[in-house]
Coordinates of N, CA and C in Angstrom, one line a residue:
M1 N 59.5 -9.8 -27.3 CA 58.3 -10.4 -27.0 C 57.5 -9.7 -26.1
G2 N 56.0 -9.8 -26.4 CA 55.0 -9.1 -25.5 C 54.8 -9.5 -24.4
R3 N 53.9 -8.9 -23.7 CA 53.5 -9.7 -22.2 C 52.8 -10.9 -22.7
P4 N 52.8 -11.7 -21.7 CA 52.0 -13.1 -21.8 C 50.5 -12.9 -22.0
D5 N 50.2 -11.7 -21.0 CA 48.5 -11.8 -21.3 C 48.2 -10.5 -22.4
A6 N 49.1 -10.5 -23.3 CA 48.6 -9.4 -24.3 C 47.7 -9.9 -25.3
H7 N 46.6 -9.5 -25.6 CA 45.7 -9.9 -26.6 C 46.2 -10.3 -27.8
P8 N 45.7 -11.3 -28.7 CA 46.4 -11.5 -29.9 C 46.3 -10.6 -30.9
S9 N 45.3 -9.6 -30.7 CA 44.9 -8.6 -31.6 C 46.1 -7.4 -31.7
T10 N 47.2 -7.6 -30.7 CA 48.2 -6.8 -30.7 C 49.3 -7.1 -31.6
R11 N 49.1 -8.3 -32.1 CA 50.2 -8.9 -32.9 C 49.7 -9.0 -34.7
M12 N 50.6 -8.5 -35.3 CA 50.2 -8.4 -36.7 C 50.0 -9.7 -37.4
G13 N 50.7 -10.6 -37.3 CA 50.4 -12.1 -37.6 C 48.9 -12.6 -37.6
Y14 N 48.4 -12.2 -36.1 CA 47.2 -12.6 -35.7 C 46.2 -11.7 -36.8
L15 N 46.4 -10.5 -36.7 CA 45.3 -9.8 -37.5 C 45.4 -10.1 -38.9
A16 N 46.4 -10.3 -39.6 CA 46.5 -10.7 -41.0 C 45.7 -12.1 -41.3
W17 N 46.0 -13.1 -40.4 CA 45.2 -14.4 -40.5 C 43.8 -14.4 -40.3
Q18 N 43.4 -13.4 -39.4 CA 42.0 -13.2 -39.3 C 41.4 -12.6 -40.7
V19 N 42.0 -11.6 -41.2 CA 41.6 -10.8 -42.4 C 41.8 -12.0 -43.5
V20 N 42.6 -12.6 -43.7 CA 42.8 -13.8 -44.8 C 41.8 -14.8 -44.5
H21 N 41.4 -15.2 -43.4 CA 40.3 -16.2 -43.1 C 39.2 -15.9 -43.6
V22 N 38.7 -14.5 -43.0 CA 37.4 -14.0 -43.4 C 37.3 -13.8 -44.9
M23 N 38.4 -13.2 -45.7 CA 38.3 -13.1 -47.1 C 38.2 -14.2 -47.7
G24 N 39.0 -15.2 -47.3 CA 39.0 -16.6 -48.0 C 37.5 -17.3 -47.9
T25 N 37.2 -17.1 -46.7 CA 35.7 -17.7 -46.6 C 34.8 -17.1 -47.3
R26 N 34.6 -15.8 -47.6 CA 33.8 -15.1 -48.5 C 34.2 -15.3 -49.8
L27 N 35.4 -15.5 -50.2 CA 35.8 -15.9 -51.7 C 35.2 -17.2 -51.9
E28 N 35.5 -18.2 -51.1 CA 35.2 -19.6 -51.1 C 33.5 -19.6 -51.6
R29 N 32.6 -18.8 -50.6 CA 31.3 -18.8 -50.8 C 30.9 -18.2 -52.1
A30 N 31.4 -17.3 -52.4 CA 31.1 -16.4 -53.8 C 31.4 -17.0 -55.0
L31 N 32.7 -18.0 -55.0 CA 33.0 -18.7 -55.8 C 32.2 -19.9 -55.9
R32 N 31.6 -20.5 -55.2 CA 30.6 -21.6 -55.2 C 29.5 -21.5 -56.2
S33 N 29.0 -20.2 -56.4 CA 28.1 -19.9 -57.2 C 28.5 -20.0 -58.7
L34 N 29.8 -20.0 -59.0 CA 30.4 -20.3 -60.3 C 31.0 -21.7 -60.4
N35 N 30.6 -22.6 -59.1 CA 31.3 -24.0 -59.2 C 32.5 -23.9 -59.4
L36 N 33.3 -23.2 -58.6 CA 34.7 -23.1 -58.5 C 35.4 -23.1 -57.1
T37 N 36.4 -23.6 -56.8 CA 37.0 -23.7 -55.6 C 38.1 -22.3 -55.6
A38 N 38.7 -22.0 -54.4 CA 39.7 -21.0 -54.7 C 40.9 -21.5 -55.4
A39 N 41.3 -22.8 -55.3 CA 42.4 -23.4 -56.1 C 42.0 -23.4 -57.6
Q40 N 40.8 -23.6 -57.9 CA 40.4 -23.5 -59.5 C 40.4 -22.3 -59.9
H41 N 40.0 -21.4 -59.1 CA 40.1 -19.9 -59.4 C 41.3 -19.4 -59.7
N42 N 42.3 -19.5 -58.8 CA 43.5 -19.2 -59.0 C 44.1 -20.0 -60.1
A43 N 44.1 -21.1 -60.5 CA 44.5 -21.9 -61.7 C 44.0 -21.2 -62.9
L44 N 42.8 -20.9 -63.0 CA 42.1 -20.2 -64.3 C 42.8 -18.8 -64.4
Q45 N 43.0 -18.1 -63.4 CA 43.5 -16.6 -63.5 C 45.1 -16.6 -63.8
H46 N 45.6 -17.6 -63.3 CA 47.1 -17.6 -63.7 C 47.5 -18.1 -65.2
V47 N 46.5 -19.1 -65.6 CA 46.7 -19.3 -67.1 C 46.3 -18.3 -67.8
V48 N 45.3 -17.4 -67.5 CA 45.0 -16.2 -68.4 C 46.1 -15.4 -68.4
W49 N 46.9 -15.3 -67.1 CA 48.1 -14.2 -67.1 C 49.1 -14.6 -67.7
S50 N 49.5 -15.9 -67.7 CA 50.6 -16.6 -68.1 C 50.5 -17.8 -68.9
P51 N 49.9 -17.8 -70.0 CA 49.6 -18.9 -70.9 C 50.7 -19.9 -71.1
G52 N 50.5 -21.1 -70.9 CA 51.6 -21.9 -71.1 C 52.1 -22.3 -69.6
I53 N 51.7 -21.8 -68.8 CA 52.2 -22.0 -67.3 C 51.8 -23.5 -66.8
S54 N 52.5 -23.9 -65.8 CA 52.4 -25.3 -65.4 C 51.7 -25.4 -64.1
A55 N 51.0 -26.3 -63.8 CA 50.4 -26.3 -62.5 C 51.4 -26.3 -61.4
A56 N 52.7 -26.7 -61.5 CA 53.6 -26.8 -60.5 C 53.9 -25.3 -60.2
E57 N 54.0 -24.5 -61.3 CA 54.3 -23.1 -60.9 C 53.2 -22.3 -60.5
I58 N 51.9 -22.7 -60.7 CA 50.8 -22.1 -60.2 C 50.9 -22.4 -58.8
A59 N 51.1 -23.6 -58.1 CA 51.2 -23.9 -57.0 C 52.3 -23.2 -56.3
R60 N 53.4 -23.0 -56.8 CA 54.4 -22.2 -56.3 C 54.0 -20.7 -56.0
R61 N 53.3 -20.2 -57.0 CA 53.0 -18.7 -56.9 C 52.0 -18.5 -55.8
T62 N 51.0 -19.5 -55.7 CA 49.7 -19.3 -54.9 C 49.8 -19.8 -53.5
G63 N 50.8 -20.8 -53.3 CA 51.0 -21.2 -51.8 C 50.0 -22.4 -51.7
F64 N 49.3 -23.0 -52.9 CA 48.7 -24.0 -52.7 C 49.6 -25.4 -52.8
T65 N 49.3 -26.4 -52.3 CA 50.2 -27.6 -52.4 C 50.0 -28.2 -53.8
P66 N 51.4 -28.7 -54.2 CA 51.2 -29.2 -55.8 C 50.0 -30.0 -55.9
Q67 N 49.8 -30.9 -54.7 CA 48.6 -31.6 -54.8 C 47.2 -31.2 -55.2
S68 N 47.1 -30.2 -54.3 CA 45.9 -29.4 -54.4 C 45.6 -28.9 -55.8
M69 N 46.7 -28.2 -56.3 CA 46.7 -27.6 -57.5 C 46.6 -28.6 -58.6
G70 N 47.2 -29.7 -58.6 CA 47.0 -30.8 -59.6 C 45.6 -31.2 -59.6
A71 N 44.9 -31.4 -58.5 CA 43.5 -31.8 -58.4 C 42.6 -30.7 -59.0
A72 N 43.0 -29.5 -58.7 CA 42.1 -28.4 -59.2 C 42.4 -28.3 -60.7
V73 N 43.5 -28.2 -61.3 CA 43.7 -28.4 -62.9 C 42.8 -29.5 -63.5
N74 N 42.9 -30.7 -62.7 CA 42.5 -31.7 -63.2 C 40.7 -31.8 -63.4
A75 N 40.4 -30.8 -62.4 CA 38.9 -30.7 -62.6 C 38.6 -29.8 -63.6
L76 N 39.4 -28.8 -63.8 CA 39.1 -27.7 -64.8 C 39.2 -28.3 -66.1
V77 N 40.3 -29.2 -66.2 CA 40.6 -29.8 -67.5 C 39.3 -30.7 -68.0
D78 N 38.9 -31.3 -67.0 CA 37.7 -32.3 -67.3 C 36.5 -31.7 -67.6
R79 N 36.3 -30.5 -67.1 CA 34.9 -29.5 -67.3 C 35.4 -28.9 -68.7
G80 N 36.6 -29.0 -69.2 CA 36.7 -28.4 -70.5 C 37.0 -26.8 -70.5
L81 N 37.4 -26.4 -69.3 CA 37.9 -25.1 -69.0 C 39.5 -24.5 -69.1
L82 N 40.1 -25.6 -69.1 CA 41.5 -25.9 -69.5 C 42.1 -26.8 -70.3
A83 N 43.2 -26.7 -71.0 CA 43.7 -27.9 -71.9 C 45.2 -27.9 -71.6
R84 N 45.4 -29.1 -71.5 CA 46.9 -29.5 -71.2 C 47.7 -29.6 -72.6
R85 N 48.9 -29.2 -72.9 CA 49.7 -29.6 -74.1 C 51.1 -29.9 -73.4
E86 N 52.0 -30.6 -74.3 CA 53.2 -31.0 -73.8 C 54.1 -29.8 -74.1
H87 N 55.1 -29.2 -73.4 CA 56.1 -28.4 -73.3 C 57.0 -28.7 -74.6
P88 N 57.2 -27.9 -75.5 CA 58.0 -28.2 -76.7 C 59.6 -28.6 -76.3
S89 N 60.0 -28.3 -75.3 CA 61.3 -28.7 -75.0 C 61.5 -29.6 -73.8
S90 N 60.5 -29.8 -73.2 CA 60.7 -30.7 -71.8 C 59.3 -31.8 -71.9
R91 N 59.6 -32.9 -71.8 CA 58.5 -33.8 -71.9 C 57.9 -33.9 -70.6
R92 N 58.7 -33.5 -69.4 CA 58.0 -33.7 -68.0 C 57.3 -32.5 -67.7
T93 N 57.3 -31.5 -68.6 CA 56.4 -30.3 -68.2 C 55.2 -30.0 -69.2
V94 N 54.1 -30.0 -68.3 CA 52.7 -29.8 -69.0 C 52.4 -28.4 -69.1
Q95 N 52.2 -27.8 -70.1 CA 51.8 -26.4 -70.3 C 50.2 -26.3 -70.3
L96 N 49.7 -25.2 -69.8 CA 48.0 -25.2 -69.6 C 47.7 -24.1 -70.4
S97 N 46.7 -24.0 -71.2 CA 46.0 -23.0 -71.9 C 44.6 -23.2 -71.5
I98 N 43.9 -21.7 -71.7 CA 42.5 -21.6 -71.4 C 41.6 -21.8 -72.5
T99 N 40.6 -22.4 -72.4 CA 39.7 -22.5 -73.5 C 38.6 -21.5 -73.4
D100 N 37.8 -21.2 -74.5 CA 37.0 -20.0 -74.5 C 36.0 -20.2 -73.3
S101 N 35.6 -21.2 -73.0 CA 34.6 -21.3 -72.0 C 35.2 -20.9 -70.6
G102 N 36.3 -21.3 -70.5 CA 37.4 -21.1 -69.4 C 37.7 -19.7 -69.1
A103 N 38.1 -18.9 -70.4 CA 38.1 -17.5 -70.2 C 36.9 -16.7 -69.8
Q104 N 35.8 -17.1 -70.5 CA 34.5 -16.5 -69.9 C 34.2 -16.5 -68.4
L105 N 34.5 -18.0 -67.8 CA 34.3 -18.2 -66.4 C 35.3 -17.3 -65.6
A106 N 36.7 -17.4 -66.0 CA 37.7 -16.5 -65.4 C 37.3 -15.0 -65.2
E107 N 36.7 -14.4 -66.5 CA 36.1 -13.2 -66.5 C 35.0 -13.0 -65.3
R108 N 34.2 -14.0 -65.4 CA 32.9 -13.8 -64.4 C 33.5 -13.8 -62.9
A109 N 34.7 -14.8 -62.7 CA 35.5 -14.9 -61.4 C 35.8 -13.5 -61.0
R110 N 36.5 -12.8 -61.8 CA 37.3 -11.8 -61.5 C 36.4 -10.9 -61.3
G111 N 35.2 -10.6 -61.7 CA 34.1 -9.9 -61.2 C 33.9 -9.7 -59.8
V112 N 33.7 -11.3 -59.4 CA 33.3 -11.7 -58.1 C 34.4 -11.2 -57.3
V113 N 35.6 -11.4 -57.4 CA 36.7 -10.9 -56.8 C 36.6 -9.5 -56.5
E114 N 36.5 -8.7 -57.6 CA 36.6 -7.3 -57.4 C 35.6 -6.7 -56.5
R115 N 34.3 -7.5 -56.6 CA 33.2 -6.9 -55.8 C 33.8 -7.2 -54.5
L116 N 34.1 -8.6 -53.9 CA 34.8 -8.7 -52.6 C 35.7 -7.7 -52.3
D117 N 36.5 -7.3 -53.1 CA 37.7 -6.5 -52.8 C 36.9 -5.2 -52.1
E118 N 36.1 -4.6 -53.1 CA 35.4 -3.4 -52.8 C 34.7 -3.4 -51.6
E119 N 34.1 -4.3 -51.3 CA 33.3 -4.7 -50.0 C 34.1 -4.5 -48.8
A120 N 35.4 -5.2 -48.9 CA 36.3 -5.2 -48.0 C 37.1 -3.8 -47.6
L121 N 37.4 -3.3 -48.6 CA 38.0 -2.1 -48.6 C 37.3 -0.7 -48.4
A122 N 35.9 -1.0 -48.5 CA 35.1 0.3 -48.3 C 35.3 1.1 -47.0
V123 N 35.7 0.3 -46.1 CA 36.1 0.9 -44.8 C 37.2 1.9 -44.9
L124 N 38.1 1.8 -45.8 CA 39.3 2.7 -46.3 C 39.2 3.9 -47.0
A125 N 39.9 4.9 -46.6 CA 39.9 6.0 -47.7 C 40.9 5.6 -48.8
P126 N 40.6 6.2 -49.8 CA 41.5 5.9 -51.2 C 43.0 5.9 -50.7
G127 N 43.6 6.8 -49.9 CA 44.8 6.9 -49.7 C 45.3 5.7 -48.7
E128 N 44.3 5.3 -47.8 CA 44.6 4.4 -47.2 C 44.7 3.1 -47.9
R129 N 44.0 2.9 -48.8 CA 43.9 1.8 -49.6 C 45.3 1.6 -50.2
A130 N 45.8 2.9 -50.8 CA 46.9 2.7 -51.5 C 48.3 2.2 -50.6
V131 N 48.2 2.8 -49.4 CA 49.2 2.5 -48.4 C 49.1 1.1 -48.0
V132 N 47.9 0.5 -47.8 CA 47.8 -0.8 -47.4 C 48.2 -2.0 -48.4
H133 N 48.0 -1.5 -49.6 CA 48.2 -2.2 -50.9 C 49.9 -2.3 -51.2
T134 N 50.3 -1.0 -51.1 CA 51.9 -1.0 -51.0 C 52.5 -1.8 -50.0
L135 N 52.1 -1.7 -48.8 CA 52.7 -2.6 -47.7 C 52.5 -3.8 -47.9
L136 N 51.3 -4.5 -48.4 CA 51.2 -6.0 -48.6 C 52.0 -6.4 -49.7
L137 N 52.1 -5.6 -50.6 CA 53.2 -6.0 -51.9 C 54.6 -6.2 -51.2
R138 N 54.9 -5.3 -50.6 CA 56.3 -5.4 -50.2 C 56.5 -6.5 -49.1
M139 N 55.5 -6.9 -48.3 CA 55.8 -8.1 -47.5 C 55.6 -9.2 -48.1
L140 N 54.8 -9.3 -49.1 CA 54.6 -10.5 -50.2 C 56.0 -10.7 -51.0
A141 N 56.4 -9.6 -51.3 CA 57.6 -9.7 -52.1 C 58.7 -10.5 -51.3
E142 N 58.9 -10.2 -50.0 CA 59.9 -10.6 -49.0 C 59.4 -12.0 -48.7
L143 N 58.1 -12.3 -48.5 CA 57.8 -13.5 -47.9 C 57.3 -14.6 -49.0
N144 N 56.9 -14.3 -50.1 CA 56.7 -15.3 -51.2 C 56.8 -14.6 -52.6
P145 N 58.1 -14.2 -52.9 CA 58.3 -13.5 -54.1 C 57.8 -14.2 -55.4
D146 N 57.7 -15.5 -55.5 CA 56.9 -16.3 -56.6 C 55.5 -16.0 -56.8
A147 N 54.8 -15.3 -55.6 CA 53.4 -14.7 -55.9 C 53.5 -13.7 -56.7
L148 N 54.2 -12.9 -57.0 CA 54.2 -11.7 -57.9 C 54.9 -11.7 -59.1
P149 N 54.5 -10.9 -60.1 CA 55.3 -10.9 -61.3 C 56.6 -10.5 -61.1
T150 N 57.7 -10.5 -62.0 CA 58.8 -10.4 -61.9 C 59.1 -8.6 -61.7
M151 N 59.4 -8.4 -60.4 CA 59.7 -6.9 -60.3 C 60.1 -6.8 -59.0
D152 N 60.9 -5.9 -58.7 CA 61.5 -5.7 -57.1 C 60.6 -4.8 -56.5
L153 N 59.9 -5.3 -55.5 CA 58.9 -4.5 -54.7 C 59.3 -4.2 -53.4
R154 N 60.6 -4.8 -53.2 CA 61.0 -4.5 -51.7 C 61.5 -3.0 -51.3
G155 N 61.5 -2.3 -52.4 CA 62.2 -0.8 -52.3 C 60.8 0.0 -52.2
T156 N 60.0 -0.7 -52.7 CA 58.5 0.3 -53.0 C 58.4 1.1 -51.6
S157 N 57.8 2.4 -51.7 CA 57.6 3.3 -50.7 C 56.2 4.0 -50.8

């Protein structure tokens, strides 16, 4: 335990929260121009990466509540960006697929995210970017392995 008067910036959790907060705010603002929320963006991208995925699985992978993800998916279905279909072997599971207009919007949103990442990472040299990326992957693999494709990243160095 640190000194009681230690500034919060001496703690990793505080720094991580600050970065996440700033990046999240910038992302929400940028996605507004596409009429998307962060949850909707995550839903679109996960359906692109994993066709047939359920809203519940997207929620597990992204850390959004099932209720928030359900609302995001409903809005995307209502806009004709996602479609639902019954799972072939489980009546309780609904699979999601992306429509042509949804795929186009997902591609535009990816461009927005890439631009934001570049802006945020501009302060780091290429080698530093690689180190930060590797360390974040390792931490995420430990803290929320559902957020990553199936692979073991805990041993990444």
